[in-house]
CSV table of C-alpha atoms and ligand atoms in Angstrom, one decimal:
chain,number,residue,atom,x,y,z
A,1,MET,CA,-23.8,275.2,201.3
A,2,VAL,CA,-21.1,275.0,204.0
A,3,GLY,CA,-18.1,273.2,202.4
A,4,LYS,CA,-18.8,274.1,198.8
A,5,ILE,CA,-15.2,275.2,198.2
A,6,ALA,CA,-14.0,272.0,199.9
A,7,VAL,CA,-16.1,269.8,197.6
A,8,GLU,CA,-14.8,271.7,194.5
A,9,ALA,CA,-11.2,271.3,195.8
A,10,VAL,CA,-11.5,267.6,196.1
A,11,GLU,CA,-13.0,267.4,192.6
A,12,GLU,CA,-10.0,269.4,191.3
A,13,LYS,CA,-7.5,267.1,192.9
A,14,ARG,CA,-9.3,264.0,191.7
A,15,GLN,CA,-6.6,262.8,189.3
A,16,ARG,CA,-3.8,263.3,191.9
A,17,LEU,CA,-5.9,261.4,194.5
A,18,ASP,CA,-6.7,258.6,192.2
A,19,GLU,CA,-2.9,258.2,191.4
A,20,LEU,CA,-2.2,257.9,195.1
A,21,SER,CA,-4.9,255.3,195.6
A,22,LYS,CA,-3.8,253.3,192.5
A,23,PHE,CA,-0.2,253.4,193.7
A,24,ILE,CA,-1.1,252.0,197.1
A,25,TRP,CA,-3.4,249.4,195.5
A,26,ASN,CA,-0.5,248.3,193.2
A,27,HIS,CA,2.0,248.2,196.0
A,28,PRO,CA,0.1,246.5,198.9
A,29,GLU,CA,2.2,246.4,202.1
A,30,ALA,CA,1.8,244.5,205.3
A,31,GLY,CA,0.9,246.3,208.6
A,32,PHE,CA,3.8,248.3,210.1
A,33,LYS,CA,5.6,247.9,206.7
A,34,GLU,CA,3.8,250.7,204.8
A,35,TYR,CA,7.0,252.5,203.8
A,36,LYS,CA,6.2,252.9,200.1
A,37,ALA,CA,2.7,254.2,200.8
A,38,GLN,CA,4.1,256.5,203.5
A,39,GLU,CA,6.6,258.1,201.1
A,40,LYS,CA,3.8,258.8,198.5
A,41,VAL,CA,1.4,260.2,201.1
A,42,VAL,CA,4.1,262.4,202.7
A,43,GLU,CA,5.1,263.7,199.2
A,44,LEU,CA,1.5,264.8,198.4
A,45,LEU,CA,0.8,266.4,201.8
A,46,LYS,CA,4.0,268.4,201.6
A,47,GLU,CA,3.1,269.6,198.1
A,48,GLU,CA,-0.2,270.7,199.7
A,49,GLY,CA,1.5,272.8,202.4
A,50,PHE,CA,0.9,270.5,205.4
A,51,GLN,CA,3.5,270.2,208.2
A,52,VAL,CA,4.4,266.5,208.0
A,53,GLU,CA,5.9,264.3,210.7
A,54,THR,CA,6.6,260.5,210.5
A,55,GLY,CA,7.1,258.0,213.2
A,56,VAL,CA,4.4,259.6,215.3
A,57,GLY,CA,3.7,258.0,218.7
A,58,GLY,CA,6.8,255.8,218.2
A,59,VAL,CA,5.4,253.9,215.2
A,60,PRO,CA,7.8,254.2,212.3
A,61,THR,CA,5.3,254.1,209.4
A,62,ALA,CA,2.8,256.4,211.1
A,63,ILE,CA,2.2,260.0,209.7
A,64,LYS,CA,0.8,263.1,211.2
A,65,ALA,CA,0.2,266.1,208.9
A,66,VAL,CA,-1.0,269.4,210.3
A,67,PHE,CA,-2.5,272.5,208.7
A,68,GLY,CA,-3.8,275.7,210.5
A,69,SER,CA,-3.6,276.6,214.1
A,70,GLY,CA,-5.7,276.7,217.2
A,71,HIS,CA,-9.0,275.1,218.0
A,72,PRO,CA,-11.0,273.2,216.9
A,73,VAL,CA,-8.6,270.5,216.0
A,74,ILE,CA,-10.2,268.1,213.6
A,75,GLY,CA,-8.6,264.6,213.3
A,76,PHE,CA,-8.7,262.6,210.1
A,77,MET,CA,-7.8,258.9,210.9
A,78,GLY,CA,-6.4,257.2,207.8
A,79,GLU,CA,-5.1,253.6,207.4
A,80,PHE,CA,-3.0,252.1,204.6
A,81,ASP,CA,-2.1,248.5,205.2
A,82,ALA,CA,-3.1,245.4,203.1
A,83,LEU,CA,-3.9,241.8,203.8
A,84,PRO,CA,-2.0,238.6,203.0
A,85,GLY,CA,-3.4,236.2,200.4
A,86,LEU,CA,-5.7,238.7,198.8
A,87,SER,CA,-3.8,239.7,195.7
A,88,GLN,CA,-6.3,240.1,192.8
A,89,ARG,CA,-6.6,241.9,189.5
A,90,VAL,CA,-9.5,244.2,188.7
A,91,SER,CA,-11.5,241.3,187.3
A,92,SER,CA,-14.9,239.7,188.1
A,93,THR,CA,-13.2,236.2,188.3
A,94,LYS,CA,-10.5,235.2,190.8
A,95,GLU,CA,-7.2,236.1,189.3
A,96,THR,CA,-4.2,236.7,191.6
A,97,ILE,CA,-1.3,238.9,190.6
A,98,GLU,CA,1.8,236.8,190.4
A,99,GLY,CA,4.5,237.7,192.9
A,100,GLN,CA,2.2,239.8,195.0
A,101,PRO,CA,1.3,238.0,198.3
A,102,TYR,CA,-0.7,240.9,199.6
A,103,GLY,CA,-3.8,242.7,198.4
A,104,HIS,CA,-6.2,245.5,199.4
A,105,GLY,CA,-9.0,243.2,200.3
A,106,CYS,CA,-10.2,245.8,202.9
A,107,GLY,CA,-9.8,248.7,200.5
A,108,HIS,CA,-7.3,250.7,202.7
A,109,ASN,CA,-5.9,252.3,199.5
A,110,LEU,CA,-9.3,254.0,199.2
A,111,LEU,CA,-9.5,254.6,203.0
A,112,CYS,CA,-6.0,256.3,203.0
A,113,THR,CA,-6.7,258.5,200.0
A,114,ALA,CA,-10.2,259.6,201.1
A,115,HIS,CA,-8.7,261.0,204.3
A,116,VAL,CA,-5.9,262.8,202.4
A,117,GLY,CA,-8.5,264.2,200.0
A,118,GLY,CA,-10.8,265.2,202.8
A,119,ALA,CA,-8.0,267.1,204.6
A,120,ILE,CA,-7.0,268.8,201.3
A,121,GLY,CA,-10.5,269.9,200.6
A,122,LEU,CA,-11.1,271.3,204.1
A,123,LYS,CA,-7.7,273.1,203.9
A,124,GLU,CA,-8.9,274.9,200.8
A,125,GLU,CA,-12.2,275.9,202.4
A,126,MET,CA,-10.2,277.2,205.5
A,127,ILE,CA,-7.8,279.2,203.4
A,128,LYS,CA,-10.4,280.8,201.1
A,129,ARG,CA,-12.9,281.6,203.9
A,130,ASN,CA,-10.2,282.4,206.5
A,131,LEU,CA,-11.6,279.8,208.9
A,132,PRO,CA,-10.0,279.1,212.3
A,133,GLY,CA,-8.8,275.7,213.5
A,134,THR,CA,-6.4,272.9,212.8
A,135,ILE,CA,-6.5,269.8,210.6
A,136,ALA,CA,-4.6,266.9,212.0
A,137,LEU,CA,-4.4,264.1,209.5
A,138,PHE,CA,-3.0,260.8,210.7
A,139,MET,CA,-2.0,257.7,208.8
A,140,CYS,CA,-2.3,254.8,211.2
A,141,PRO,CA,-0.3,251.6,210.4
A,142,GLY,CA,-1.3,248.0,211.1
A,143,GLU,CA,-5.0,248.4,211.3
A,144,GLU,CA,-5.5,244.8,210.1
A,145,LEU,CA,-3.4,243.7,213.1
A,146,LEU,CA,-5.7,245.9,215.3
A,147,THR,CA,-2.8,247.5,217.1
A,148,GLY,CA,-1.7,250.5,215.1
A,149,LYS,CA,-3.9,253.1,216.8
A,150,PRO,CA,-3.5,251.6,220.3
A,151,LEU,CA,0.3,251.8,219.9
A,152,MET,CA,0.0,255.4,218.6
A,153,ALA,CA,-2.3,256.3,221.4
A,154,ARG,CA,0.2,254.8,223.9
A,155,GLY,CA,2.8,257.1,222.4
A,156,GLY,CA,0.6,260.1,222.8
A,157,ALA,CA,-0.1,260.7,219.1
A,158,PHE,CA,-3.7,261.8,219.6
A,159,GLU,CA,-3.4,264.3,222.3
A,160,GLY,CA,-5.0,267.7,221.8
A,161,ILE,CA,-7.5,266.6,219.1
A,162,ASP,CA,-11.1,267.8,219.7
A,163,VAL,CA,-13.1,265.5,217.3
A,164,ALA,CA,-12.1,263.0,214.7
A,165,VAL,CA,-13.5,261.1,211.7
A,166,ASN,CA,-12.8,257.6,210.2
A,167,PHE,CA,-14.1,256.4,206.9
A,168,HIS,CA,-14.1,252.8,205.7
A,169,PRO,CA,-15.1,251.5,202.2
A,170,ASN,CA,-18.2,249.3,202.3
A,171,LYS,CA,-21.5,248.7,200.6
A,172,ILE,CA,-23.8,251.6,201.3
A,173,ASN,CA,-23.6,255.3,202.4
A,174,GLU,CA,-23.9,255.0,206.2
A,175,ALA,CA,-22.8,256.6,209.4
A,176,THR,CA,-22.9,254.0,212.1
A,177,THR,CA,-23.8,254.2,215.7
A,178,GLY,CA,-23.5,250.4,216.1
A,179,VAL,CA,-20.7,248.8,218.1
A,180,SER,CA,-17.8,246.7,216.9
A,181,THR,CA,-16.1,244.3,219.4
A,182,ALA,CA,-13.1,244.9,221.5
A,183,VAL,CA,-10.4,242.1,221.1
A,184,ASN,CA,-7.3,240.5,222.6
A,185,SER,CA,-5.0,238.4,220.5
A,186,MET,CA,-2.6,236.0,222.1
A,187,LYS,CA,-0.6,232.9,221.4
A,188,PHE,CA,0.0,230.0,223.9
A,189,HIS,CA,3.4,228.4,223.3
A,190,PHE,CA,3.6,225.0,225.0
A,191,HIS,CA,7.0,223.3,225.7
A,192,GLY,CA,7.1,219.5,226.4
A,193,LYS,CA,9.5,216.7,225.9
A,194,THR,CA,10.1,214.8,222.7
A,195,SER,CA,10.3,211.0,222.4
A,196,HIS,CA,9.7,208.2,219.9
A,197,ALA,CA,5.9,208.0,219.9
A,198,ALA,CA,5.8,204.2,219.6
A,199,ASN,CA,9.0,202.9,221.3
A,200,ALA,CA,9.1,205.3,224.3
A,201,PRO,CA,5.8,207.3,224.6
A,202,GLU,CA,6.2,207.2,228.4
A,203,ASN,CA,9.3,209.5,228.1
A,204,GLY,CA,7.4,212.1,226.0
A,205,ARG,CA,5.4,215.0,227.3
A,206,SER,CA,3.3,216.2,224.3
A,207,ALA,CA,3.0,220.0,223.8
A,208,LEU,CA,0.2,219.2,221.3
A,209,ASP,CA,-1.8,217.5,224.0
A,210,ALA,CA,-1.6,220.7,225.9
A,211,VAL,CA,-2.9,222.7,222.9
A,212,GLU,CA,-5.8,220.2,222.4
A,213,LEU,CA,-6.7,220.4,226.1
A,214,THR,CA,-6.6,224.2,226.0
A,215,ASN,CA,-9.1,224.1,223.1
A,216,VAL,CA,-11.3,221.6,225.0
A,217,GLY,CA,-11.3,223.9,228.0
A,218,ALA,CA,-12.0,227.0,225.8
A,219,ASN,CA,-14.9,225.2,224.3
A,220,TYR,CA,-16.4,224.5,227.7
A,221,LEU,CA,-15.7,228.1,228.8
A,222,ARG,CA,-17.9,229.3,226.0
A,223,GLU,CA,-21.1,228.3,227.8
A,224,HIS,CA,-20.2,230.5,230.8
A,225,VAL,CA,-19.4,233.8,229.2
A,226,PRO,CA,-21.8,236.6,228.1
A,227,SER,CA,-23.5,235.9,224.8
A,228,ASP,CA,-21.6,238.6,222.9
A,229,VAL,CA,-18.3,236.9,223.5
A,230,ARG,CA,-16.5,235.3,220.5
A,231,ILE,CA,-13.5,233.0,221.1
A,232,HIS,CA,-11.7,231.7,218.0
A,233,TYR,CA,-8.4,229.9,217.5
A,234,THR,CA,-6.1,228.3,215.0
A,235,ILE,CA,-3.3,225.8,215.8
A,236,THR,CA,-0.2,227.4,214.4
A,237,ASN,CA,2.2,224.6,215.4
A,238,GLY,CA,1.0,221.1,216.0
A,239,GLY,CA,4.2,219.1,215.6
A,240,VAL,CA,5.8,217.6,212.5
A,241,VAL,CA,5.0,213.9,212.1
A,242,PRO,CA,2.8,211.4,214.1
A,243,ASN,CA,5.7,209.3,215.3
A,244,ILE,CA,7.5,212.1,217.1
A,245,VAL,CA,6.0,213.3,220.4
A,246,PRO,CA,5.9,217.1,219.8
A,247,ASP,CA,7.9,219.0,222.3
A,248,GLU,CA,6.7,222.4,220.9
A,249,ALA,CA,3.2,223.4,220.0
A,250,GLU,CA,1.3,226.6,219.7
A,251,VAL,CA,-2.2,227.9,219.4
A,252,TRP,CA,-3.3,231.4,218.5
A,253,TYR,CA,-6.5,232.9,220.0
A,254,TYR,CA,-8.8,235.9,219.6
A,255,VAL,CA,-11.2,236.9,222.4
A,256,ARG,CA,-13.8,239.4,221.4
A,257,ALA,CA,-16.8,241.1,223.2
A,258,PHE,CA,-18.7,244.4,223.0
A,259,SER,CA,-16.7,245.8,225.9
A,260,ARG,CA,-13.0,245.9,226.9
A,261,GLU,CA,-13.9,244.8,230.5
A,262,VAL,CA,-15.5,241.6,229.3
A,263,VAL,CA,-12.6,240.8,226.9
A,264,GLU,CA,-10.1,241.3,229.7
A,265,ASP,CA,-12.1,239.0,232.1
A,266,VAL,CA,-12.5,236.2,229.5
A,267,TYR,CA,-8.8,236.6,228.5
A,268,GLU,CA,-7.7,236.0,232.2
A,269,ARG,CA,-10.0,232.9,232.4
A,270,LEU,CA,-8.5,231.6,229.1
A,271,VAL,CA,-5.0,232.0,230.5
A,272,CYS,CA,-6.1,229.9,233.5
A,273,VAL,CA,-7.4,227.2,231.0
A,274,ALA,CA,-4.0,227.1,229.3
A,275,ASN,CA,-2.2,226.9,232.6
A,276,GLY,CA,-4.5,224.0,233.5
A,277,ALA,CA,-3.7,222.2,230.3
A,278,ALA,CA,0.0,222.6,231.0
A,279,MET,CA,-0.4,221.1,234.4
A,280,MET,CA,-2.4,218.2,233.1
A,281,THR,CA,0.3,217.3,230.5
A,282,ASP,CA,3.4,218.1,232.5
A,283,THR,CA,4.4,220.8,230.0
A,284,THR,CA,5.0,224.5,230.4
A,285,VAL,CA,3.2,227.4,228.8
A,286,GLU,CA,4.3,230.9,227.7
A,287,VAL,CA,1.6,233.4,226.9
A,288,GLU,CA,2.5,235.9,224.1
A,289,PHE,CA,0.2,238.9,224.2
A,290,LEU,CA,0.0,240.0,220.6
A,291,GLY,CA,-2.3,243.0,220.8
A,292,GLY,CA,-5.7,244.2,221.5
A,293,CYS,CA,-8.1,247.1,220.9
A,294,TYR,CA,-11.2,248.7,222.3
A,295,ASN,CA,-14.8,248.3,221.1
A,296,THR,CA,-16.1,251.2,219.0
A,297,GLN,CA,-18.2,253.8,220.7
A,298,ASN,CA,-19.9,256.0,218.2
A,299,ASN,CA,-21.1,259.5,218.7
A,300,ILE,CA,-24.6,260.3,217.5
A,301,VAL,CA,-24.0,264.0,217.2
A,302,LEU,CA,-21.1,263.4,214.8
A,303,ALA,CA,-22.9,260.6,212.9
A,304,ASN,CA,-25.7,263.1,212.2
A,305,VAL,CA,-23.2,265.6,210.9
A,306,VAL,CA,-21.8,263.0,208.5
A,307,ALA,CA,-25.2,261.9,207.3
A,308,GLU,CA,-26.2,265.6,206.7
A,309,ALA,CA,-23.0,266.0,204.6
A,310,MET,CA,-23.7,262.8,202.7
A,311,ASN,CA,-27.1,264.1,201.7
A,312,GLU,CA,-25.9,267.5,200.6
A,313,ILE,CA,-23.3,266.1,198.3
A,314,PRO,CA,-24.5,264.4,195.1
A,315,GLN,CA,-23.5,260.8,194.7
A,316,GLU,CA,-22.1,260.1,191.3
A,317,PRO,CA,-24.2,257.7,189.1
A,318,TRP,CA,-22.8,254.3,188.3
A,319,SER,CA,-21.9,253.5,184.7
A,320,GLU,CA,-23.4,250.5,182.8
A,321,GLU,CA,-20.0,248.8,183.0
A,322,GLU,CA,-19.7,249.3,186.7
A,323,LEU,CA,-23.2,247.9,187.3
A,324,ALA,CA,-22.4,244.9,185.1
A,325,PHE,CA,-19.1,244.3,186.9
A,326,ALA,CA,-20.8,244.4,190.3
A,327,ALA,CA,-23.6,242.1,189.0
A,328,ALA,CA,-21.0,239.6,187.8
A,329,LEU,CA,-19.3,239.7,191.3
A,330,ASP,CA,-22.6,239.2,193.0
A,331,GLU,CA,-23.3,236.1,191.0
A,332,LYS,CA,-20.3,234.5,192.9
A,333,THR,CA,-21.5,235.6,196.3
A,334,ALA,CA,-25.3,235.4,195.9
A,335,ASP,CA,-26.0,234.5,199.5
A,336,SER,CA,-23.9,237.4,200.9
A,337,ALA,CA,-25.5,239.8,198.3
A,338,LYS,CA,-29.0,238.6,199.4
A,339,ALA,CA,-28.1,239.1,203.1
A,340,THR,CA,-26.8,242.6,202.5
A,341,THR,CA,-29.9,243.8,200.4
A,342,LYS,CA,-32.2,242.3,203.1
A,343,LYS,CA,-30.2,244.0,205.9
A,344,TYR,CA,-30.6,247.4,204.3
A,345,GLY,CA,-34.1,246.9,202.9
A,346,LEU,CA,-33.0,247.2,199.3
A,347,SER,CA,-34.3,245.5,196.2
A,348,LYS,CA,-32.7,242.1,195.7
A,349,ASP,CA,-31.6,243.3,192.2
A,350,THR,CA,-29.4,246.0,193.7
A,351,HIS,CA,-25.7,245.4,193.0
A,352,LEU,CA,-24.3,248.9,193.7
A,353,TYR,CA,-25.9,251.3,196.2
A,354,THR,CA,-27.5,254.5,195.2
A,355,GLY,CA,-29.4,256.4,197.7
A,356,PRO,CA,-29.4,258.6,200.8
A,357,GLY,CA,-26.7,258.6,203.5
A,358,LYS,CA,-28.3,256.9,206.5
A,359,VAL,CA,-27.5,256.7,210.2
A,360,THR,CA,-27.7,253.1,211.1
A,361,SER,CA,-27.1,251.1,214.3
A,362,PHE,CA,-26.0,247.6,213.3
A,363,ASN,CA,-23.5,246.0,215.6
A,364,SER,CA,-20.6,244.1,214.2
A,365,TYR,CA,-18.8,241.2,215.8
A,366,GLY,CA,-15.6,242.2,213.9
A,367,SER,CA,-13.2,244.7,215.4
A,368,THR,CA,-11.5,247.9,214.4
A,369,ASP,CA,-8.8,249.8,216.3
A,370,ILE,CA,-10.6,253.1,215.7
A,371,GLY,CA,-12.3,252.0,218.9
A,372,ASP,CA,-9.3,253.2,220.8
A,373,VAL,CA,-9.5,256.7,219.3
A,374,MET,CA,-13.2,256.6,220.2
A,375,HIS,CA,-12.3,256.1,223.8
A,376,LEU,CA,-10.0,259.2,223.7
A,377,LEU,CA,-12.2,261.7,221.9
A,378,PRO,CA,-15.6,262.0,220.1
A,379,THR,CA,-15.2,260.3,216.7
A,380,ALA,CA,-17.5,259.7,213.7
A,381,TYR,CA,-17.2,256.4,211.8
A,382,PHE,CA,-18.9,256.0,208.4
A,383,PHE,CA,-19.0,254.0,205.2
A,384,THR,CA,-19.6,254.8,201.5
A,385,ALA,CA,-20.6,252.5,198.7
A,386,CYS,CA,-17.3,251.2,197.2
A,387,THR,CA,-18.2,247.5,196.4
A,388,ASN,CA,-20.9,245.2,195.1
A,389,MET,CA,-23.5,244.1,197.7
A,390,GLY,CA,-22.1,240.6,198.1
A,391,ALA,CA,-18.3,241.4,198.5
A,392,PRO,CA,-17.3,239.8,201.8
A,393,ALA,CA,-15.0,242.0,203.9
A,394,HIS,CA,-11.4,240.7,203.4
A,395,SER,CA,-12.0,239.0,200.1
A,396,TRP,CA,-10.6,239.0,196.5
A,397,GLN,CA,-13.9,240.6,195.4
A,398,PHE,CA,-13.2,243.6,197.7
A,399,THR,CA,-9.6,243.9,196.3
A,400,ALA,CA,-11.1,244.0,192.8
A,401,CYS,CA,-13.5,246.7,193.6
A,402,ALA,CA,-10.9,248.7,195.5
A,403,GLY,CA,-8.8,248.9,192.4
A,404,SER,CA,-11.7,249.8,190.1
A,405,SER,CA,-13.6,252.9,189.2
A,406,ILE,CA,-16.4,251.7,191.7
A,407,GLY,CA,-14.0,252.1,194.6
A,408,GLU,CA,-12.7,255.4,193.2
A,409,LYS,CA,-16.1,256.9,193.1
A,410,GLY,CA,-16.9,255.9,196.7
A,411,MET,CA,-13.5,257.2,197.8
A,412,ILE,CA,-14.0,260.7,196.2
A,413,TYR,CA,-17.5,260.9,197.7
A,414,ALA,CA,-16.0,260.0,201.1
A,415,ALA,CA,-13.3,262.6,200.8
A,416,LYS,CA,-15.9,265.3,200.0
A,417,VAL,CA,-18.1,264.1,203.0
A,418,MET,CA,-15.1,264.4,205.4
A,419,ALA,CA,-14.2,267.8,204.1
A,420,VAL,CA,-17.7,269.1,204.6
A,421,TYR,CA,-17.9,267.4,208.0
A,422,GLY,CA,-14.9,269.3,209.1
A,423,ALA,CA,-16.2,272.6,207.7
A,424,LYS,CA,-19.6,272.1,209.4
A,425,LEU,CA,-17.8,271.5,212.8
A,426,ILE,CA,-15.6,274.6,212.4
A,427,GLU,CA,-18.7,276.7,211.5
A,428,ASN,CA,-20.7,275.4,214.4
A,429,PRO,CA,-18.7,275.0,217.7
A,430,GLU,CA,-21.9,274.1,219.4
A,431,LEU,CA,-21.8,270.7,217.6
A,432,ILE,CA,-18.4,270.0,219.0
A,433,LYS,CA,-19.6,270.9,222.5
A,434,GLN,CA,-22.6,268.5,222.1
A,435,ALA,CA,-20.4,265.7,220.8
A,436,LYS,CA,-18.1,266.1,223.8
A,437,GLU,CA,-21.0,265.9,226.2
A,438,VAL,CA,-22.1,262.7,224.5
A,439,PHE,CA,-18.6,261.4,224.8
A,440,ASP,CA,-18.3,262.2,228.5
A,441,LYS,CA,-21.6,260.4,229.2
A,442,GLN,CA,-20.4,257.3,227.3
A,443,MET,CA,-17.1,257.2,229.2
A,444,GLU,CA,-18.9,257.5,232.6
A,445,GLY,CA,-15.7,258.7,234.2
A,446,ARG,CA,-13.6,255.9,232.8
A,447,VAL,CA,-10.2,256.8,231.4
A,448,TYR,CA,-8.6,255.2,228.3
A,449,LYS,CA,-5.9,252.7,229.1
A,450,CYS,CA,-3.9,251.3,226.2
A,451,PRO,CA,-4.8,247.5,226.0
A,452,ILE,CA,-1.2,246.7,224.9
A,453,PRO,CA,1.1,246.3,227.9
A,454,ASP,CA,4.3,248.5,227.9
A,455,HIS,CA,6.6,245.5,227.4
A,456,VAL,CA,4.9,244.7,224.0
A,457,GLY,CA,6.7,246.8,221.4
A,458,VAL,CA,5.8,248.0,217.9
A,459,PRO,CA,6.0,245.1,215.4
A,460,GLN,CA,9.1,245.5,213.2
B,501,LIG,ZN1,-10.3,247.7,206.9
């Protein structure tokens, strides 16, 4: 089997990898603040003989680690940020960890470590079999803010990579060809004039009125956009008390769609709505563009390579304890568990997935900034079983699984899959050629343009 040495190497490093994953899980950090995780990842990769660079593409917590030389250059696209409000113990009931505002409710501790393990495994295969090529492992900050990879791309971090791979913890073993949405995130800051709301309302110009009229306008806009568009908002400042006319108010919007072009069009129209609201209320508006990313664009050639690797590597069996833990979690999210088993055609009693690696084509209305890498070079995107069936993405249940042996098994499996994926591509350059042909066809002559304007800097 191609990649046998790589698989054995991952297994040999298992304890070290698990330590890294647990460290990151125990020290969850916000996007662009992943300094503790960065230090640990750099330490391990240096030990393993990689050439390591930080601050790649102008993003301070980003990492690039290189091994080997020449082509093909295989990119491993890791992430390591956590989410606010999702602190949780490894428990089947909701138990937050005191003093810990963040948690790995998207499992990026597993995501990070699987890419590190995959790169180490492939490196061993390359050394022992004297294979050509280069491993380029990246840790990409701020994925939850959907801007880490676009900012790194803007800084030129991904130049010279032939093909890449991105793994994410999820519910089943699946290489996806479905599409996730592109997104723009922006805040509208309105400025009005304060006054006593009862004694002198005529002197006031309410910034909150402008926010409300923007939302009314946005809700009318919904009817006249393509059906894949999603517009959602939250009022982040609505004033202080009812008897003061608010002179400052703010609303935060996301606009999503399955293509970048549609997002940009709807975004422009939404800015017009906000300008109209300002005009109606005699206030002014400032638009703060927070970030954006591309939709995903999966590569069927590479998805097939991932699925083939999945089916050659045995998935570890789940223990009785793991199955009981997952069943207890599923009791709390029975509707979500039912929807997942139905989606994948599994028995409704399934709590942890065991089965073949599949190529699927489900679309997702969520977004991930791997979409930007996918518009630069052919990239595979896949999932392994790391949680119970009902764990919602971004939930305390997900945090619990990401810190448990369930997540660890899914992570090690994913590391092996990525190592074998890399070995298969190095062995068979024809696959890379085919993947590039698919990519060129998808791009139809379009050129990647970072969605984040140059004046928007890296969040500090
Ligand atoms: Zn995630």
